[in-house]
XYZ file of C-alpha atoms in Angstrom:
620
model
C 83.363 18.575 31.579
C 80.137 18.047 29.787
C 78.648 21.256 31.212
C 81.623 23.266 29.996
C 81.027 22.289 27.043
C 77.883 23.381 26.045
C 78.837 26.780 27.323
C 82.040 26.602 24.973
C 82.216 25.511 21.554
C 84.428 25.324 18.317
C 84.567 27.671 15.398
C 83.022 31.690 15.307
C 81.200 32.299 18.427
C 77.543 32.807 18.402
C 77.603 36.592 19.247
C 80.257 37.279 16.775
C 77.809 35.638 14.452
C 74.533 37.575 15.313
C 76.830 40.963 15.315
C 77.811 39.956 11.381
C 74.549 39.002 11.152
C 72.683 42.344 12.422
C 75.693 44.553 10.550
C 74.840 42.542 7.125
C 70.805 43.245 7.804
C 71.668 46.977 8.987
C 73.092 47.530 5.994
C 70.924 46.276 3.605
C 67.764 48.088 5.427
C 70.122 51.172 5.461
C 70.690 51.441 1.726
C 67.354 50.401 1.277
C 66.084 53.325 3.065
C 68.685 55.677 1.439
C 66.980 54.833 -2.130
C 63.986 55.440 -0.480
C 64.756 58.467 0.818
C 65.961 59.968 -2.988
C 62.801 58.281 -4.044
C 60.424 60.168 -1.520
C 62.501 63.272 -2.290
C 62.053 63.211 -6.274
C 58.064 62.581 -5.280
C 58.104 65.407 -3.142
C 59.692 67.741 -5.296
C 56.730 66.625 -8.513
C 54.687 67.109 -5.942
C 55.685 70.798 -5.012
C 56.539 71.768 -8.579
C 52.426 71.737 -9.218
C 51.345 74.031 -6.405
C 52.566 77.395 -6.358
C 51.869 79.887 -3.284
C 50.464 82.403 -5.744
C 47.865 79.897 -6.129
C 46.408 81.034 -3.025
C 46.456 84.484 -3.625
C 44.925 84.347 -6.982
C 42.018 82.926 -5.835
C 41.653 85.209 -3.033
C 41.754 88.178 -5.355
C 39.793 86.772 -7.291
C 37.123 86.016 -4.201
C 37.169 89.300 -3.336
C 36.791 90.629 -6.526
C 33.690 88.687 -7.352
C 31.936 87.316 -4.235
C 32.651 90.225 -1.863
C 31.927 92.782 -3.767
C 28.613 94.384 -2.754
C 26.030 95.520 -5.215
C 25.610 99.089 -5.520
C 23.330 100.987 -2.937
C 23.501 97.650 -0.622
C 26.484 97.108 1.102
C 24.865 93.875 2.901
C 24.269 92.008 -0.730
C 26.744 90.106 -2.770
C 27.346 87.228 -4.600
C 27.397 84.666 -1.372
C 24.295 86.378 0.128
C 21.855 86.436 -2.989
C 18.019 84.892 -2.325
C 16.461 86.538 -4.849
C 15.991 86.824 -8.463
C 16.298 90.650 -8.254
C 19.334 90.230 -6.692
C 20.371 88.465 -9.067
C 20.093 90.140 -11.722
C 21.521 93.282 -9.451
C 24.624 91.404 -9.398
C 25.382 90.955 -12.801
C 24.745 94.037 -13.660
C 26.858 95.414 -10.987
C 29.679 93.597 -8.910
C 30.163 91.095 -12.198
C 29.810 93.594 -15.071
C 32.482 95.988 -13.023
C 34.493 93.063 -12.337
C 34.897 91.503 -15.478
C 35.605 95.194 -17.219
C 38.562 96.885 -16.215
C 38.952 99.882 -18.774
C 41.610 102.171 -17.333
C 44.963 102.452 -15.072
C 44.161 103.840 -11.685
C 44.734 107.806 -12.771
C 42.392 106.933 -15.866
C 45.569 106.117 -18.292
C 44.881 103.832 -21.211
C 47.411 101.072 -20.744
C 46.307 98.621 -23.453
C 43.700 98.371 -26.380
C 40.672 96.991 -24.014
C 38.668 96.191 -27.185
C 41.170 93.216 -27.380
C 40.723 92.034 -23.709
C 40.023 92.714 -20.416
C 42.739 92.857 -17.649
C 41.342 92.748 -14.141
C 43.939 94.461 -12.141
C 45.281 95.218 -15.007
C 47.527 91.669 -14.752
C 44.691 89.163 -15.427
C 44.277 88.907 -18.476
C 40.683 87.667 -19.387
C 40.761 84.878 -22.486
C 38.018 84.945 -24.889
C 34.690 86.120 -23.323
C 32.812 84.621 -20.692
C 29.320 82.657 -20.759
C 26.407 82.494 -19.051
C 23.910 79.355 -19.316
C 20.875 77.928 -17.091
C 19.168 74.713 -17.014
C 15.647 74.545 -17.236
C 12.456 71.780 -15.865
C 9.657 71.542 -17.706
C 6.087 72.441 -15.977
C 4.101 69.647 -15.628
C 6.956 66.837 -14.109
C 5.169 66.932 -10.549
C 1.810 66.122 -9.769
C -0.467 69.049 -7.707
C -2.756 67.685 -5.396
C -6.675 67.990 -7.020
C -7.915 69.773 -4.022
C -5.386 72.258 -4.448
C -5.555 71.922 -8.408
C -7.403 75.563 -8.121
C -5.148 77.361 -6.485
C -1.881 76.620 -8.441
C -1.989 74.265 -11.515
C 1.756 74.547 -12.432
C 4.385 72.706 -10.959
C 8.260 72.379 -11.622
C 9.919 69.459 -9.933
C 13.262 69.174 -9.243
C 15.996 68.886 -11.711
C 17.250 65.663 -13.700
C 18.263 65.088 -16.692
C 14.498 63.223 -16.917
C 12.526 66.563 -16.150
C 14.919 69.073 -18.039
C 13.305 71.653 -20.383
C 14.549 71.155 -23.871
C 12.132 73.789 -26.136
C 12.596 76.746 -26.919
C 11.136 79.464 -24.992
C 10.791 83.443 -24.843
C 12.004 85.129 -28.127
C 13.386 82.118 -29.546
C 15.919 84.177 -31.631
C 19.069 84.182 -30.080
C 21.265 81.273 -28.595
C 20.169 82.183 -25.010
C 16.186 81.642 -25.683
C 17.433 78.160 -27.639
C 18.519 74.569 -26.230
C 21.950 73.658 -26.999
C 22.864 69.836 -26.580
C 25.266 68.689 -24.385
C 28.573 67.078 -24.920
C 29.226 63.770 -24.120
C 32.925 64.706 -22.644
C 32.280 67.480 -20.752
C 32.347 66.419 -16.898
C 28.857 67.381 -14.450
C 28.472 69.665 -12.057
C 27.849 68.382 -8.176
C 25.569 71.282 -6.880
C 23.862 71.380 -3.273
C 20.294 70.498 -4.717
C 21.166 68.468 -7.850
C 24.019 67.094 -10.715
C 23.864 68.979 -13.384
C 25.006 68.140 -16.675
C 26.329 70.569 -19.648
C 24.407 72.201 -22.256
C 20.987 74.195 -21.821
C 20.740 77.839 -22.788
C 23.680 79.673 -23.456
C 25.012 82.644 -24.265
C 28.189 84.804 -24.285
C 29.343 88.234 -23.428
C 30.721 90.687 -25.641
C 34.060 92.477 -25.410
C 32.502 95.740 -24.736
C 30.981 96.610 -21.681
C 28.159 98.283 -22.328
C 27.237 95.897 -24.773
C 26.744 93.780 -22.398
C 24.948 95.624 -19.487
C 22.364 95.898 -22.551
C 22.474 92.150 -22.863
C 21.438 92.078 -19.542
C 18.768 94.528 -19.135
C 17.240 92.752 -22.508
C 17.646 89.448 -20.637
C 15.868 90.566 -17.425
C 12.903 92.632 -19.615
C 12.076 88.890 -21.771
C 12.391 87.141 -18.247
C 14.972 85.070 -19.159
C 14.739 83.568 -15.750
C 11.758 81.662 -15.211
C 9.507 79.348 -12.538
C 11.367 76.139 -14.223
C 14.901 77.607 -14.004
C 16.922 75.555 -11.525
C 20.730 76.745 -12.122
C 22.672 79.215 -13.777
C 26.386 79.186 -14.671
C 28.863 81.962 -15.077
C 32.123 80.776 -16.720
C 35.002 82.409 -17.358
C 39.170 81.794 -17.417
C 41.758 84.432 -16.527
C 45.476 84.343 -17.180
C 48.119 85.775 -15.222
C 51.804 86.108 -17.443
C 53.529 86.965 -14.013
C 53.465 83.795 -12.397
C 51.986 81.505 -15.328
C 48.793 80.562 -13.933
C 45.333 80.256 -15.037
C 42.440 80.528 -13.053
C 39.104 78.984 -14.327
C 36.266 80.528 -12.365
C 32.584 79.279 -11.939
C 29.574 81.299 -10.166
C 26.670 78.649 -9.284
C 23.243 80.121 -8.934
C 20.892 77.293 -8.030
C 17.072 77.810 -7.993
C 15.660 75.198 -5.542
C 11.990 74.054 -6.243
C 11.338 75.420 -2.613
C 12.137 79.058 -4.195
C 15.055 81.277 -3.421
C 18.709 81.017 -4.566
C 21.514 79.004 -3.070
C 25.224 80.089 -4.056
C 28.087 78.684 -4.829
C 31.437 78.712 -6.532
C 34.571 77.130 -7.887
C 38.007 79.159 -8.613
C 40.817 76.750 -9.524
C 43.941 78.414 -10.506
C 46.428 75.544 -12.769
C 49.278 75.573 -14.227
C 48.514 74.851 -18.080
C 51.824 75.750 -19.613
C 54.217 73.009 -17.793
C 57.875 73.577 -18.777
C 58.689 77.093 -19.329
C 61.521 77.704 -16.857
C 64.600 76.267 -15.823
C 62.947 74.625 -12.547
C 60.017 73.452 -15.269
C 63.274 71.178 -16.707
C 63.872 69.731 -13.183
C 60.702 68.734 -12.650
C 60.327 67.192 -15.723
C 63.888 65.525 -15.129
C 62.652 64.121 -11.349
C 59.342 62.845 -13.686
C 61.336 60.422 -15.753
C 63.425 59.486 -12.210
C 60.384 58.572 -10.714
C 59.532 56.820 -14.026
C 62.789 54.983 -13.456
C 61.914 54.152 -9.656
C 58.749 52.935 -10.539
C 60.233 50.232 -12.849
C 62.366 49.268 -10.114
C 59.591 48.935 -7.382
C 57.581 46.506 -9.543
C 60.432 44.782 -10.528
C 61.488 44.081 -6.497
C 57.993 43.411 -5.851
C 57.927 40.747 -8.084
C 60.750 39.148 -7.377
C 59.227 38.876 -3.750
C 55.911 37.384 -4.845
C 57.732 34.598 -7.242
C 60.007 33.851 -3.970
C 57.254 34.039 -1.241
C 54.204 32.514 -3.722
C 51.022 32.842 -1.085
C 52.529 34.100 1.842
C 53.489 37.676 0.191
C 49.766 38.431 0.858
C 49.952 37.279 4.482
C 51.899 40.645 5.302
C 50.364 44.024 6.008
C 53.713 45.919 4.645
C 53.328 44.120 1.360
C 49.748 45.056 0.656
C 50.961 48.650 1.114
C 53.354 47.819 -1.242
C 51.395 47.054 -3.812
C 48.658 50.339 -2.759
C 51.701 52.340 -3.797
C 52.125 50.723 -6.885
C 48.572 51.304 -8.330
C 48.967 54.825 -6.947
C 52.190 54.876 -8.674
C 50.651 53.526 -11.206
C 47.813 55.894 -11.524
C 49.946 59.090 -11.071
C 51.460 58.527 -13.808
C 48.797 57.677 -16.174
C 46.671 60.674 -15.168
C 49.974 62.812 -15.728
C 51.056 61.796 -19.139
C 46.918 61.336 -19.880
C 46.381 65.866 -18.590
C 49.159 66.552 -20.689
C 48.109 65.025 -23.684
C 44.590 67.128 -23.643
C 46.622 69.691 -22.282
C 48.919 69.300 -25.879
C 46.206 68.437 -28.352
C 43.364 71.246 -26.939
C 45.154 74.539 -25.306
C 46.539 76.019 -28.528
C 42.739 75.754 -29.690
C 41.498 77.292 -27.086
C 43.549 80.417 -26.819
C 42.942 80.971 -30.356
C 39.341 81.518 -29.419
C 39.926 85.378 -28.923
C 36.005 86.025 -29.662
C 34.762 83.112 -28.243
C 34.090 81.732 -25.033
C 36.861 78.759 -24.159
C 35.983 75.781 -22.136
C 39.607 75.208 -19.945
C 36.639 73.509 -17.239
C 37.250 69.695 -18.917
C 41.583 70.442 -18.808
C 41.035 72.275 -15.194
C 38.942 68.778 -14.342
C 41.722 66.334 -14.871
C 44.727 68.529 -14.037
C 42.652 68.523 -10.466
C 42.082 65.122 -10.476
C 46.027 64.312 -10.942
C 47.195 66.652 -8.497
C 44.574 64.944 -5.858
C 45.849 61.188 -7.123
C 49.490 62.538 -6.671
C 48.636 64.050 -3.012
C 47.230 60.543 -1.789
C 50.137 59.036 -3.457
C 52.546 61.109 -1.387
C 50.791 60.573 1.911
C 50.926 57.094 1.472
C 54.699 57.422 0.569
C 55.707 59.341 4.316
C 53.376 56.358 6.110
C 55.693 53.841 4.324
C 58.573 54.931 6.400
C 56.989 54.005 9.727
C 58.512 50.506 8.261
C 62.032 51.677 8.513
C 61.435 53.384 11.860
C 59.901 50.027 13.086
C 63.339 48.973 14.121
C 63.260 51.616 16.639
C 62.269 49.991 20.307
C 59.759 52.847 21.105
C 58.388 52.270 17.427
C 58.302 48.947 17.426
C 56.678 48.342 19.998
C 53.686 50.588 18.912
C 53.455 48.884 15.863
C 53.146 45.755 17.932
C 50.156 47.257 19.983
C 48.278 47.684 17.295
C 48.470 44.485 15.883
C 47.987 42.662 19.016
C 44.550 44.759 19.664
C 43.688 45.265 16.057
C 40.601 42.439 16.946
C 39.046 44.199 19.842
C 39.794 47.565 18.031
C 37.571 45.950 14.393
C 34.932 45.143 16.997
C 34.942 48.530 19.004
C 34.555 49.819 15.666
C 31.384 48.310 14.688
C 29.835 48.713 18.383
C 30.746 52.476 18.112
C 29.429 53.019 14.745
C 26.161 51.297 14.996
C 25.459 53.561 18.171
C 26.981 56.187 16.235
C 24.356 55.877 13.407
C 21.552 55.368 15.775
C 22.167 59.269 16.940
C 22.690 60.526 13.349
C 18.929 58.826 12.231
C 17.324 59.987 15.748
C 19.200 63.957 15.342
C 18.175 64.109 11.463
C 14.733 63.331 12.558
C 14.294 65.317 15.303
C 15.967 68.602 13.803
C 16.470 68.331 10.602
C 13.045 70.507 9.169
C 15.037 73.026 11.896
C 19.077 72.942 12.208
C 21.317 73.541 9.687
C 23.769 70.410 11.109
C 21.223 68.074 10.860
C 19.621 68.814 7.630
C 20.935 66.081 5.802
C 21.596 62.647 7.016
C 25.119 63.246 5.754
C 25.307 66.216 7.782
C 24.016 64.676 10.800
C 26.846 61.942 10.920
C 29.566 64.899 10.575
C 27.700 66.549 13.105
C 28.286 63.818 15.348
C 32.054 64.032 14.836
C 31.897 67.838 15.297
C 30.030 67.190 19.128
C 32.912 64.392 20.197
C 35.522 67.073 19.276
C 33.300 70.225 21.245
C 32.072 71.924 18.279
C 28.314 72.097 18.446
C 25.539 74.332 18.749
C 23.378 73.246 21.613
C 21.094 76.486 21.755
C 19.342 75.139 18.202
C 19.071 71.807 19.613
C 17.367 73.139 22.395
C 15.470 75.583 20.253
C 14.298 72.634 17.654
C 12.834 70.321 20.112
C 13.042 71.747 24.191
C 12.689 68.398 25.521
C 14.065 65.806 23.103
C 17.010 68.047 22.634
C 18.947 68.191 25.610
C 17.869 64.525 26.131
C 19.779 63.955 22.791
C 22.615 65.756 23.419
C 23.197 64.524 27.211
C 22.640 60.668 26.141
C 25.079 61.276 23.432
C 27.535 62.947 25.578
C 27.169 59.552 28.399
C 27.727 56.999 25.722
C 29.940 58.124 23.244
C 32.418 59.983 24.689
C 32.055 59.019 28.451
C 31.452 55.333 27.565
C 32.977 54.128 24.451
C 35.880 56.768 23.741
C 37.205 55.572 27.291
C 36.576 52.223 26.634
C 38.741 52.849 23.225
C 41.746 54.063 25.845
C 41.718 51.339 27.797
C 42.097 48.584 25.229
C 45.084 50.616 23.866
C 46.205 51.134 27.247
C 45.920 48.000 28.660
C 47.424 46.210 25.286
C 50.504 48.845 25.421
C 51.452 47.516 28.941
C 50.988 43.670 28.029
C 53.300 44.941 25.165
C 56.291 46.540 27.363
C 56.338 43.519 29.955
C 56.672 41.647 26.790
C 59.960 43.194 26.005
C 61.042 43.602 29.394
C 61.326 39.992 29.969
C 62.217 39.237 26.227
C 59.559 37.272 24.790
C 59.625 39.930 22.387
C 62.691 40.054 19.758
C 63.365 43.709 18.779
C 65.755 44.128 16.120
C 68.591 47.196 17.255
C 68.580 49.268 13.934
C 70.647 52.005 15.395
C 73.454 49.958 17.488
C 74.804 48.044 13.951
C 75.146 51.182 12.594
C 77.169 52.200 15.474
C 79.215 49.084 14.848
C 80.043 50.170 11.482
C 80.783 53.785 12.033
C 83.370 52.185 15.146
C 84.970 49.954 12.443
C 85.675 53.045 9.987
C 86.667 55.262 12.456
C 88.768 52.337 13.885
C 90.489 51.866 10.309
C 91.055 55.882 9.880
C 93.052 55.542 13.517
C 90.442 58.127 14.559
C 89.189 55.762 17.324
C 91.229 53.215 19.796
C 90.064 49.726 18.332
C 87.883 48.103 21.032
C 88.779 44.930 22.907
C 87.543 41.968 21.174
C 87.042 38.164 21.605
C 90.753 37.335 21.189
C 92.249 39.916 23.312
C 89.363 38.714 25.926
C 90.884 35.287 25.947
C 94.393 35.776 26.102
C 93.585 38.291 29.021
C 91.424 35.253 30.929
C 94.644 32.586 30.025
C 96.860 35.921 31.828
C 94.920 35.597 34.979
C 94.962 32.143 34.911
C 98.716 32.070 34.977
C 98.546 34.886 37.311
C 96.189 32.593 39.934
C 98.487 29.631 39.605
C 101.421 31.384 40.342
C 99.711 32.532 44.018
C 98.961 28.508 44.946
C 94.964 27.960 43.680
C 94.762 24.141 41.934
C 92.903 23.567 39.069
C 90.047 22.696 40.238
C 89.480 26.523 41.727
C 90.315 28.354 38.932
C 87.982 26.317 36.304
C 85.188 26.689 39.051
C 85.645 30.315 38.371
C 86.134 30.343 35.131
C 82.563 28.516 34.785
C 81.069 30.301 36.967
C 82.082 34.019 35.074
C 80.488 32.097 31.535
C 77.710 31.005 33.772
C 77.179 34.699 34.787
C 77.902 35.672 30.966
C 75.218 33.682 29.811
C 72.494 34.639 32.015
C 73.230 38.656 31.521
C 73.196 37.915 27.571
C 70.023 35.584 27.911
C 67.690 38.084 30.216
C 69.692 41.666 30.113
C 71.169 42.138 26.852
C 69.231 43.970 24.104
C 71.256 42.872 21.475
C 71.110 38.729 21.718
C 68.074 37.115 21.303
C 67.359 33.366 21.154
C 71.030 32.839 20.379
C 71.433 30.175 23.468
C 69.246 27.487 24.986
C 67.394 28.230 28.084
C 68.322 27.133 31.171
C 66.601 23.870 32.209
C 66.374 22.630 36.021
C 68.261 19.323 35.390
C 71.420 21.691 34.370
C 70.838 23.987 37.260
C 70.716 21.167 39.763
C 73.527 18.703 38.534
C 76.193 21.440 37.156
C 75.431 25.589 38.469
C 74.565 24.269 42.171
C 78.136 22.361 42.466
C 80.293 25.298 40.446
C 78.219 27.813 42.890
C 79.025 25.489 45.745
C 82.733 25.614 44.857
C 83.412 29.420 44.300
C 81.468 29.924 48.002
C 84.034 27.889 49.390
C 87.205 28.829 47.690
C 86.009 32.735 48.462
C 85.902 31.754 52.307
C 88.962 30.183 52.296
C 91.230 32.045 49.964
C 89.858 35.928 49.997
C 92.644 37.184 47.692
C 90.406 35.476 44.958
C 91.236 37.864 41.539
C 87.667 40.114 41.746
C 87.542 39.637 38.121
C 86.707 36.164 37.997
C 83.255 36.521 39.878
């Protein structure tokens, strides 16, 4: 019959075929995500190996030891809350000068020689001596209005390298009252009122502590510290032999042209001294693995760009591909590129017993690395949303965003153009005022901070009493009443176009886990650890059984073929619009079949079941 035979043809059948098909692709994805998996494991592990939990700890010791610490006779001033220049100089000669000197064991035991070095609690060791060095402006670099030109005729601008003081000033004996020039390598320093470069007027501490507290007081007597001072650094580097760390710290004193002080820090404790112990060995074994993956990434990747030509680019996955490869990339450079400065400058450095050593330009790129490597390992775990694509659920959320990526791109724009129109109108409003929006930086963070609840509507209200709560209600209506509901609703509405999709099948979704189900059947299968399952053969021979079986009780021919088309028809239409695991394997069902072929089969079996009720169930 031609009908039958478009339901039935030679050779392997077509869902044998896609099963071989699926098992051959499971596989491949599966080892592909095994190597993957090593791969994300050796990047994990270089990852770990440079952060140690002592890290923490060291720098909160170090915190407290430093910036806590309260001058003496005020318990309310320390090194965070310092406005003043006599509190300044309060606080070196107190919290810092007792910090820095530890001379004795807590019963007043001499431990160690402390003319050698310093040991803050009595474990940090301090290397060389520390140094202290401010940047100057010179008077003159801003222009005082000539009506005013009475009152005050100085003025001291703001720092740049344009307006920075280079003379000699005060005594002009020592290294502090003289300019030292700046070296080219050394990296600049990002401060809340200005970028400050290195050099200026420097000078070091001595081993003994009352040395320096003289240092000091002779410092503060020659005012040291003048009108065009804008910033003064304390450096120093500890080492701690227990758990091989350094810890570079910097104390930022900034003078703002507005007066006052504004404080800040940076305590970075790094591992200088890479492979020491055994575990130092491993990581530097899962270094040349990840070496060796690299290698094999570019070389895959390339193979897929000479086979695909242009339409490599067309894909999303590939483009993250190739993001991990310059991250790859990059990691490594900056990690073979720390160690060589690391090599070539360290031993020079902690030779410099008497001298003050510079670990801020080896602290600067072992930071940088470590921040390249974390970006490189988030970008790794997002990679595997590829593998778990082939999950249904996954799949089709991956699918949601791509189909509303569009209307997402042009949410985007419409929310941040509003979004920017509140950050100008909020910095304007209250930024002479409130801290939040003081800057027009702050003032777009500010506006994340009131979509998530965190805001202070009291200074709002305080700044401006009617603008204010006009600002912050407006806001409220149209960014997160308005648009943030909007932004649900296109996700919402494009997730439910999504799952009719699927329901009906106009979406293929590849089964990753029921191949691998297939496989693990077939092993235990061949171990005898499983009954084999029933396949197409033993399907067959059971049908020709029956068909024996029905000609034995009187049905003709033409009855049991009428089933027998009628159980593929039924076959066919379960694979086509129920089953999950074939898609597109078999040609719809047109109208001109329906009419001339199912309606005179489905004519047939309604007859022979009215006549003949002992029908076999099994063949409708």
């Amino acid at each position: 019959m031609p009908v039958a035979s478009r339901w039935h043809r030679g050779g392997t059948p077509k869902h044998n075929l896609h099963i071989r098909n699926e098992i051959q692709r499971s596989r491949s994805i599966l080892l592909e995500l095994l190597l993957y998996l090593i791969f994300l494991i050796i990047l994990c592990i270089l990852t770990f190996g440079t952060v140690n939990p002592h890290m923490y700890y060291l720098n909160k010791l170090m915190s407290s030891v430093f910036l806590d610490t309260s001058v003496p006779g005020d318990e309310r001033t320390n090194f965070k809350s310092i406005c003043s220049i006599p509190d300044f100089w309060k606080f070196m000669e107190g919290p810092l000068l007792e910090g820095l000197y530890w001379d004795s064991w807590y019963n007043n035991s001499q431990l160690y020689n402390s003319k050698n070095s310093s040991r803050i609690y009595s474990e940090n060791i301090l290397l060389g001596v520390p140094r202290v060095r401010q940047l100057k402006v010179r008077n003159n670099t801003c222009k005082v209005y000539s009506s005013l030109q009475f009152v005050m005729r100085e003025c001291y601008a703001k720092y740049t390298s344009k307006n920075e003081d280079m003379s000699d000033f005060g005594l002009q004996v020592e290294t502090e009252w003289k300019y030292s020039t700046p070296t080219i390598s050394a990296p600049w320093h990002w401060g809340f009122v200005g970028v400050y470069r290195n050099g200026g007027y420097i000078f070091t501490l001595s081993k003994s502590k009352s040395e320096t507290k003289d240092k000091f007081i002779n410092l503060q007597k020659n005012d040291w510290i003048t009108r065009g001072t804008r910033v003064v650094f304390i450096d120093f580097t500890l080492y701690n032999a227990n758990v091989n760390l350094f810890c570079i710290i910097r104390l930022v004193a900034e003078f703002p042209a507005t007066g006052g002080i504004l404080t800040s820090w940076q305590i970075y404790s790094v591992k200088f001294l890479r492979y020491v112990s055994n575990y130092d060995y491993f990581i530097a074994a899962c270094e040349i693995a990840f070496l060796i993956f690299f290698i094999i990434f570019i070389i895959q990747e390339g193979i897929k760009m000479v086979k695909f030509k242009f339409a490599y680019f067309k894909s999303i996955g590939n483009w993250l591909e190739l993001l991990l490869l310059v991250l790859y990339f990059f990691t490594i450079f900056f990690n073979l590129y720390s160690k060589m400065q690391i090599s070539l400058i360290l031993d020079q450095l902690l030779k410099r017993t008497e001298q003050y050593s510079d670990f801020y330009l080896l602290t600067y790129w072992l930071i940088f690395y470590n921040n390249i490597l974390a970006i490189t390992v988030f970008f790794a775990w997002i990679k595997i949303l590829k593998f778990i694509s082939f999950n249904n659920t996954m799949s089709q959320l991956s699918s949601t965003l791509s189909c509303c990526i569009k209307d997402i791109v042009g949410f985007t724009i419409m929310f941040f153009i509003i979004l920017l129109a509140y950050a100008n109108l909020g910095f304007l409003l209250f930024g002479s005022q409130v801290d939040d929006f003081s800057t027009l930086q702050n003032s777009i963070f500010t506006q994340f901070r009131i979509i998530l609840g965190d805001f202070n509507f009291a200074a709002i209200q305080q700044a401006s009493p009617i603008l204010g709560p006009i600002y912050f209600i407006t806001f409220i209506l149209f960014i997160f009443l308005v648009l943030l509901n909007m932004f649900l609703a296109i996700i919402i509405f494009t997730y439910s176009e999504v799952q009719d999709d699927y329901s009906i099948g106009r979406r293929s979704s590849f089964k990753f886990c029921k191949p691998i189900k297939k496989i693990c059947n077939n092993i235990l299968e061949k171990l005898k650890l499983k009954k084999p399952q029933e396949g197409e053969d033993d399907k067959s021979k059971k049908n020709k059984d029956l068909a024996e079986e029905a000609r034995k009780k009187g049905f003709d021919e033409n009855e049991i073929q009428s089933a027998e088309q009628m159980k593929k028809w039924k076959e066919r239409l379960e694979k086509k619009y129920y089953s999950t695991e074939i898609q597109d394997d078999y040609q719809p069902v047109t109208q001109q079949e329906f009419k001339d072929g199912t309606t005179t089969k489905l004519q047939n079996e309604t007859q022979c079941l009215t006549k003949r009720t002992q029908v076999p169930a099994k063949y409708t």
